C-alpha cells in the first residue's frame, strides 16, 4: 500500500523507489501540485532569498571580518555560525533551482520526483546547516553566560572555551543528521528537499514544537544577559 502525502508546496510518496512504478493517476495529481503557479512562485521567491542570503554572508565576511574585534572564543563561534548559514543557504538554493527546473521542463508526470541521491544530499546538508545554526547560537549563549559569571578571570582561564564549544556543536549537529538519516533513507519519492516521509510527520511536528520552545527560552536568556550586563556597567 502506497502512502501519498501532498500539500500546497510539495508532494511525497512512500513505499515506492521507482518512479515508473507509480500509478499514473497519482503522478498526475503530483504534477498538478508542482505545476501550480503559486507553487512555482513560492519556489522562485525562496530561490531569490537563498541567493540573497549567500551573497550577504559572503559580502559580510569579506568586508567586515578584519574590521570587527571580538574575543577569540566568540570569533570562532561566529565563524561557525557563518559557515552553517552559508551551507544552509547554498544547498537550499541548489534544491530550489532544481525543483523549479523539474516543474518547468519535465514532461513525464512520473519523472517529477527528485533523484534519490540528490534528495538525500541536499536534505542532509540543509538539516546540518539548520541544526548547526541553532546549536551554534546555543553555544554562543553559553559562552556569554560563562563570560558574565567569570568576568574577572575569563580572559586568562577560558581561552579554549570557543574551541571546545565549536567541537561540541559539530559533533552534536553531525549526530542529529545521522540519527535522522534512517528516516529519509527508506523507499520514498520526494519532490521537495525539505520534506520528510509522511509516516514521520508527527515526530517532525513535535521536534519543531520543542525547538520553538527552546528558541524562546534562548531569546529570554539572551535578553536577560544583556540587561544584567548593562545594569552591572552602570553600578
GROMACS .gro file of C-alpha atoms in nm:
model
  235
    1UNK     CA    1   0.000   0.000   0.000
    2UNK     CA    2   0.144   0.334  -0.102
    3UNK     CA    3   0.124   0.634   0.122
    4UNK     CA    4   0.064   0.961  -0.059
    5UNK     CA    5   0.117   1.298   0.104
    6UNK     CA    6   0.052   1.624  -0.076
    7UNK     CA    7   0.039   1.984   0.032
    8UNK     CA    8   0.023   2.329  -0.121
    9UNK     CA    9   0.400   2.337  -0.154
   10UNK     CA   10   0.512   1.982  -0.239
   11UNK     CA   11   0.429   1.614  -0.252
   12UNK     CA   12   0.579   1.294  -0.116
   13UNK     CA   13   0.514   0.929  -0.193
   14UNK     CA   14   0.615   0.648   0.042
   15UNK     CA   15   0.669   0.277  -0.032
   16UNK     CA   16   0.793   0.349  -0.383
   17UNK     CA   17   1.151   0.369  -0.505
   18UNK     CA   18   1.100   0.355  -0.883
   19UNK     CA   19   0.908   0.650  -1.037
   20UNK     CA   20   0.798   0.436  -1.332
   21UNK     CA   21   0.608   0.204  -1.098
   22UNK     CA   22   0.390   0.485  -0.960
   23UNK     CA   23   0.027   0.475  -1.084
   24UNK     CA   24  -0.041   0.737  -1.348
   25UNK     CA   25  -0.330   0.897  -1.161
   26UNK     CA   26  -0.104   0.970  -0.862
   27UNK     CA   27   0.164   1.113  -1.092
   28UNK     CA   28  -0.094   1.346  -1.246
   29UNK     CA   29  -0.206   1.469  -0.903
   30UNK     CA   30   0.155   1.537  -0.804
   31UNK     CA   31   0.225   1.714  -1.134
   32UNK     CA   32  -0.074   1.941  -1.071
   33UNK     CA   33   0.082   2.049  -0.742
   34UNK     CA   34   0.428   2.107  -0.890
   35UNK     CA   35   0.297   2.298  -1.191
   36UNK     CA   36   0.069   2.518  -0.987
   37UNK     CA   37   0.162   2.887  -1.047
   38UNK     CA   38   0.156   2.954  -0.673
   39UNK     CA   39   0.399   2.667  -0.614
   40UNK     CA   40   0.634   2.795  -0.883
   41UNK     CA   41   0.607   3.149  -0.748
   42UNK     CA   42   0.688   3.038  -0.394
   43UNK     CA   43   0.985   2.833  -0.518
   44UNK     CA   44   1.114   3.131  -0.715
   45UNK     CA   45   1.086   3.361  -0.411
   46UNK     CA   46   1.265   3.102  -0.194
   47UNK     CA   47   1.539   3.076  -0.456
   48UNK     CA   48   1.588   3.454  -0.461
   49UNK     CA   49   1.601   3.457  -0.080
   50UNK     CA   50   1.870   3.188  -0.084
   51UNK     CA   51   2.080   3.368  -0.344
   52UNK     CA   52   2.045   3.688  -0.142
   53UNK     CA   53   2.146   3.507   0.177
   54UNK     CA   54   2.457   3.355   0.016
   55UNK     CA   55   2.554   3.693  -0.129
   56UNK     CA   56   2.505   3.878   0.201
   57UNK     CA   57   2.701   3.620   0.401
   58UNK     CA   58   2.998   3.626   0.163
   59UNK     CA   59   2.988   4.007   0.146
   60UNK     CA   60   2.973   4.046   0.525
   61UNK     CA   61   3.262   3.806   0.583
   62UNK     CA   62   3.485   3.960   0.315
   63UNK     CA   63   3.401   4.320   0.405
   64UNK     CA   64   3.398   4.317   0.785
   65UNK     CA   65   3.596   4.019   0.914
   66UNK     CA   66   3.912   4.227   0.963
   67UNK     CA   67   3.734   4.536   1.094
   68UNK     CA   68   3.542   4.373   1.381
   69UNK     CA   69   3.725   4.290   1.702
   70UNK     CA   70   3.588   4.001   1.909
   71UNK     CA   71   3.715   3.778   2.184
   72UNK     CA   72   3.874   3.465   2.024
   73UNK     CA   73   3.603   3.244   2.174
   74UNK     CA   74   3.315   3.437   2.023
   75UNK     CA   75   3.511   3.483   1.699
   76UNK     CA   76   3.541   3.110   1.633
   77UNK     CA   77   3.174   3.058   1.723
   78UNK     CA   78   3.074   3.342   1.492
   79UNK     CA   79   3.278   3.183   1.212
   80UNK     CA   80   3.099   2.852   1.275
   81UNK     CA   81   2.766   3.033   1.257
   82UNK     CA   82   2.862   3.192   0.923
   83UNK     CA   83   2.964   2.853   0.780
   84UNK     CA   84   2.636   2.694   0.897
   85UNK     CA   85   2.433   2.977   0.741
   86UNK     CA   86   2.631   2.951   0.417
   87UNK     CA   87   2.581   2.574   0.396
   88UNK     CA   88   2.209   2.606   0.458
   89UNK     CA   89   2.159   2.888   0.208
   90UNK     CA   90   2.375   2.728  -0.063
   91UNK     CA   91   2.211   2.385  -0.062
   92UNK     CA   92   1.867   2.540  -0.016
   93UNK     CA   93   1.931   2.745  -0.330
   94UNK     CA   94   2.056   2.439  -0.523
   95UNK     CA   95   1.745   2.244  -0.421
   96UNK     CA   96   1.507   2.523  -0.522
   97UNK     CA   97   1.673   2.576  -0.860
   98UNK     CA   98   1.649   2.205  -0.938
   99UNK     CA   99   1.289   2.182  -0.818
  100UNK     CA  100   1.193   2.477  -1.036
  101UNK     CA  101   1.362   2.322  -1.339
  102UNK     CA  102   1.171   1.999  -1.280
  103UNK     CA  103   0.846   2.193  -1.255
  104UNK     CA  104   0.901   2.371  -1.587
  105UNK     CA  105   1.094   2.128  -1.805
  106UNK     CA  106   0.990   1.773  -1.708
  107UNK     CA  107   0.717   1.642  -1.937
  108UNK     CA  108   0.657   1.296  -1.791
  109UNK     CA  109   0.446   1.339  -1.476
  110UNK     CA  110   0.604   1.030  -1.316
  111UNK     CA  111   0.955   1.172  -1.354
  112UNK     CA  112   0.896   1.485  -1.146
  113UNK     CA  113   1.038   1.332  -0.829
  114UNK     CA  114   1.382   1.429  -0.708
  115UNK     CA  115   1.663   1.179  -0.773
  116UNK     CA  116   1.718   0.978  -0.456
  117UNK     CA  117   2.083   1.078  -0.406
  118UNK     CA  118   2.007   1.443  -0.479
  119UNK     CA  119   1.728   1.445  -0.220
  120UNK     CA  120   1.940   1.276   0.047
  121UNK     CA  121   2.245   1.500  -0.008
  122UNK     CA  122   2.057   1.831  -0.024
  123UNK     CA  123   1.826   1.737   0.264
  124UNK     CA  124   2.120   1.629   0.483
  125UNK     CA  125   2.316   1.950   0.421
  126UNK     CA  126   2.011   2.172   0.471
  127UNK     CA  127   1.936   1.997   0.802
  128UNK     CA  128   2.306   2.014   0.900
  129UNK     CA  129   2.312   2.388   0.833
  130UNK     CA  130   1.982   2.444   1.013
  131UNK     CA  131   2.085   2.242   1.319
  132UNK     CA  132   2.431   2.399   1.309
  133UNK     CA  133   2.280   2.748   1.325
  134UNK     CA  134   2.067   2.658   1.627
  135UNK     CA  135   2.344   2.472   1.808
  136UNK     CA  136   2.598   2.748   1.745
  137UNK     CA  137   2.360   3.013   1.875
  138UNK     CA  138   2.313   2.800   2.187
  139UNK     CA  139   2.691   2.770   2.225
  140UNK     CA  140   2.726   3.147   2.194
  141UNK     CA  141   2.473   3.195   2.474
  142UNK     CA  142   2.668   2.950   2.692
  143UNK     CA  143   2.992   3.136   2.615
  144UNK     CA  144   2.834   3.468   2.713
  145UNK     CA  145   2.695   3.315   3.034
  146UNK     CA  146   3.042   3.192   3.129
  147UNK     CA  147   3.194   3.529   3.039
  148UNK     CA  148   2.935   3.705   3.255
  149UNK     CA  149   2.979   3.473   3.551
  150UNK     CA  150   3.361   3.473   3.537
  151UNK     CA  151   3.409   3.831   3.429
  152UNK     CA  152   3.724   3.882   3.641
  153UNK     CA  153   3.911   3.570   3.530
  154UNK     CA  154   3.754   3.493   3.191
  155UNK     CA  155   4.042   3.631   2.980
  156UNK     CA  156   4.302   3.407   3.149
  157UNK     CA  157   4.111   3.089   3.234
  158UNK     CA  158   3.876   3.034   2.937
  159UNK     CA  159   4.086   3.084   2.626
  160UNK     CA  160   3.995   2.743   2.482
  161UNK     CA  161   3.623   2.761   2.556
  162UNK     CA  162   3.541   2.860   2.197
  163UNK     CA  163   3.725   2.560   2.053
  164UNK     CA  164   3.554   2.323   2.298
  165UNK     CA  165   3.207   2.462   2.225
  166UNK     CA  166   3.267   2.455   1.850
  167UNK     CA  167   3.375   2.090   1.870
  168UNK     CA  168   3.060   2.008   2.067
  169UNK     CA  169   2.847   2.193   1.808
  170UNK     CA  170   2.999   1.997   1.518
  171UNK     CA  171   2.963   1.661   1.696
  172UNK     CA  172   2.607   1.731   1.814
  173UNK     CA  173   2.498   1.855   1.470
  174UNK     CA  174   2.653   1.554   1.297
  175UNK     CA  175   2.475   1.320   1.539
  176UNK     CA  176   2.141   1.493   1.474
  177UNK     CA  177   2.183   1.448   1.100
  178UNK     CA  178   2.299   1.088   1.149
  179UNK     CA  179   2.004   0.998   1.371
  180UNK     CA  180   1.766   1.141   1.113
  181UNK     CA  181   1.928   0.967   0.817
  182UNK     CA  182   1.731   0.644   0.859
  183UNK     CA  183   1.409   0.844   0.821
  184UNK     CA  184   1.497   0.970   0.471
  185UNK     CA  185   1.686   0.661   0.351
  186UNK     CA  186   1.380   0.438   0.303
  187UNK     CA  187   1.165   0.381  -0.003
  188UNK     CA  188   1.036   0.732  -0.058
  189UNK     CA  189   0.988   0.953  -0.362
  190UNK     CA  190   1.014   1.324  -0.285
  191UNK     CA  191   0.951   1.641  -0.482
  192UNK     CA  192   1.099   1.879  -0.225
  193UNK     CA  193   1.433   1.854  -0.041
  194UNK     CA  194   1.277   1.991   0.278
  195UNK     CA  195   1.014   1.721   0.311
  196UNK     CA  196   1.014   1.420   0.540
  197UNK     CA  197   0.822   1.096   0.477
  198UNK     CA  198   0.461   1.136   0.590
  199UNK     CA  199   0.497   0.848   0.839
  200UNK     CA  200   0.733   1.067   1.042
  201UNK     CA  201   0.539   1.392   1.011
  202UNK     CA  202   0.413   1.364   1.370
  203UNK     CA  203   0.767   1.330   1.506
  204UNK     CA  204   0.882   1.624   1.296
  205UNK     CA  205   0.596   1.841   1.426
  206UNK     CA  206   0.684   1.758   1.786
  207UNK     CA  207   1.052   1.830   1.717
  208UNK     CA  208   0.972   2.173   1.574
  209UNK     CA  209   0.748   2.250   1.872
  210UNK     CA  210   1.035   2.166   2.109
  211UNK     CA  211   1.274   2.379   1.902
  212UNK     CA  212   1.028   2.671   1.919
  213UNK     CA  213   1.007   2.650   2.299
  214UNK     CA  214   1.386   2.617   2.325
  215UNK     CA  215   1.436   2.917   2.095
  216UNK     CA  216   1.203   3.129   2.310
  217UNK     CA  217   1.399   3.028   2.622
  218UNK     CA  218   1.725   3.113   2.445
  219UNK     CA  219   1.592   3.454   2.345
  220UNK     CA  220   1.480   3.522   2.702
  221UNK     CA  221   1.825   3.419   2.830
  222UNK     CA  222   1.999   3.648   2.579
  223UNK     CA  223   1.782   3.946   2.676
  224UNK     CA  224   1.841   3.874   3.046
  225UNK     CA  225   2.218   3.861   2.993
  226UNK     CA  226   2.211   4.190   2.806
  227UNK     CA  227   2.004   4.364   3.073
  228UNK     CA  228   2.222   4.221   3.352
  229UNK     CA  229   2.546   4.337   3.188
  230UNK     CA  230   2.406   4.684   3.118
  231UNK     CA  231   2.295   4.713   3.481
  232UNK     CA  232   2.636   4.595   3.606
  233UNK     CA  233   2.821   4.854   3.397
  234UNK     CA  234   2.610   5.133   3.543
  235UNK     CA  235   2.689   5.040   3.903
   0.00000   0.00000   0.00000
